[in-house]
Amino acid sequence: MCGIVGYQGNEEACNILIDALRRLEYRGYDSAGIAIWDNERPIRLARKQGKVNELQGAIREDDFRGRMGLAHTRWATHGVPSERNAHPHRAGDVVVVHNGIIENYLELKESLKKEGNSFQSDTDTEVIPHLVSSYIRKGNGFEEAVRLSLKRLKGSYALGIIREGENTLIAAKKESPLIVGVGDGEYMIASDAPAIINRTNRFIFLEDDDVVVVRDGTLKITDIDGTEVSRETKHVQWTGAMAEKGGYRHFMLKEIFEQPRALSDTLIGRIQEEQGEVLFEELSLPDMGKMKKIWMVACGTSYHACLIGKQIFEANLRIPVETDIASEFRYRDPILDENDLIILVSQSGETADTIAAMKEVKKKGVHTLAICNVLGSTLSRESHSVVYTHAGPEIGVASTKAFTTQIAVFFMLMLHLGKLTGALDTQDVRRHIGELKKLPHKIQTILDSHSEMEECARRNMHCKDFLYLGRGIHFPTVLEGALKLKEISYIHAEAYAAGEMKHGPIALIDENMPVVFVSPRDQTYKKTCSNMEEVITRRGKVLLFTDDNEHEMSGKVDTVFVFPETVYELQPVLDVVPLQLLAYYIANLLGTDVDQPRNLAKSVTVE
Ligand code: M6R
């Protein structure tokens, strides 16, 4: 799970690559490295443990002049984070950057050692430049040597490869994301589009076993045997500014504040209030009449959105929905019916477990529908159909706008299916669309009160543990709130269905434990009030999030945050926002690395 980037064009490559690398840092930041080549000088290579800043500090621009190069930011899998394990890796005159895992590297390493090669790192990647060099020594040209090497690799890879003395950049992809950016007089390769969106918005989304050869300013894409394949160049609507911080201290804060806009973009072109219709052009579905069950499968925040999706679907469509964590689903041989529908949810569309779950399902001939944010991502391409969330690039490791837009997509899908099956009539759909349309403005009012959350964060930032409680549709919201807090502030936070409190977690409560309650005035209200009483009786400190200005517990709790009302199934879109802000402000006050928290990466492309 690393980020790779490569450049060949008319400009100096070094700064372009470093800039792209910064945008890829969300994929890993254990080490970074760069290799640059021009006609006059040998390949220059620099690697540093730590972040891109460390690498940049170690480079003298004058030494790194050249119009072709590769760069890498690493999330360690094989070999500890260190300079010697940092990419690019070199053997002879061949230099490689790699994202993925070479599963048979030990076997390859043994055979390469027998040929007299010696290894400098503990990585799986280093076998690749050795293999290519070895094939070149045996008389093959660079391109052929790469193809022969690729055929020996088992596992996953997105690769950038250059060779001293040749104005040729070769890239290859198998089960790890890789795109080609088509610029003016230049080609770039990158793990994703935001990395290079400031240079071009024309992209080629590569497929598995594609091999890209950029030679002297021309591009050729072939299969692994060298037969040319045709790949469409697509225009992406994202702009460079969308992938910048735009004056915010962190991407996460920017992305929280972007939610009104992101949500509007999710709805645009799909909702028709007058007609009471929700349309998805890109959607193809199995026969709803025969459908016995819908599955919703994902990881992390996207899984929390599925838990909400289940409640939205079941309440309105009366079709049983099963939710599962992708890493569990794929190994438990679930009992699937060929008429079922499997919805796989992923912001990145590159999460290895979710992709593996999709592949399992496809083998069984069951229809897969992806809900993704990243255009052209693996999940979006390989599922039978896809609905995009259109949230724009999400760079902060902690997912925020992806979550709220995923819920909106679930809600719109429910309306679409409800109309198809007759579970909802035009009036129902019209009313629900009316509520959907009000959400961006309502989120904005929450954001306008952000200083309340900053204050609340200040009062609670030194607490060691937090408990998050909610019932019904608010249970997934509190799971999400707790996940946000722990991943960026490193504070221990647990979330429970509020009714479960008395079955164990109540033992944790004392005056040092803030207990976050999400308790709007709905069918869960009264019961949650009782749970608050139980906490207060045990001297626990309650932070209450509600849509009720006159909440009956207001006078007894430590903090009350009031957000706008909406229909029950859409409340998570609103009540999660103050929880995102609370987590953000606590982490910011504690001075953690909010956008790139320790041990985490944005796209988890390994199992
Ligand atoms: O890209 P995906 O939505 O598939 O990512 C799934 C999880 O890795 C992701 O939601 C993760 O839990 C985030 N760090 C949560 O903020």
XYZ file of C-alpha atoms and ligand atoms in Angstrom, residues 299-302 345-351 354 397-400 406 480 483-484 487 600-604, ligand 1:
42
model
C -14.719 -1.918 5.492
C -14.272 0.820 8.099
C -16.351 3.927 7.602
C -17.923 2.524 4.443
C -19.188 0.253 -0.782
C -15.785 1.918 -0.925
C -14.622 5.517 -1.089
C -11.395 4.584 -2.846
C -12.648 1.563 -4.763
C -9.227 0.072 -4.063
C -9.689 -1.575 -0.668
C -13.732 -5.251 -0.596
C -7.016 9.436 5.959
C -10.107 9.827 8.134
C -13.135 9.449 5.919
C -15.775 12.174 6.307
C -22.630 7.189 0.792
C -18.355 6.155 13.186
C -13.695 5.442 14.906
C -12.978 9.074 13.962
C -7.886 6.975 14.428
C -2.759 4.123 8.804
C -3.072 4.650 5.081
C -5.925 6.035 3.047
C -6.398 3.049 0.776
C -5.801 -0.301 2.372
O -11.817 3.369 0.564
P -12.715 2.592 1.456
O -14.002 3.272 1.731
O -12.927 1.176 0.984
O -11.938 2.482 2.839
C -12.419 1.678 3.877
C -11.674 1.961 5.156
O -10.327 1.642 5.016
C -11.801 3.414 5.597
O -13.138 3.803 5.720
C -11.084 3.633 6.939
O -11.748 2.938 7.954
C -10.972 5.125 7.241
N -9.668 5.396 7.771
C -11.971 5.587 8.220
O -11.852 6.938 8.502
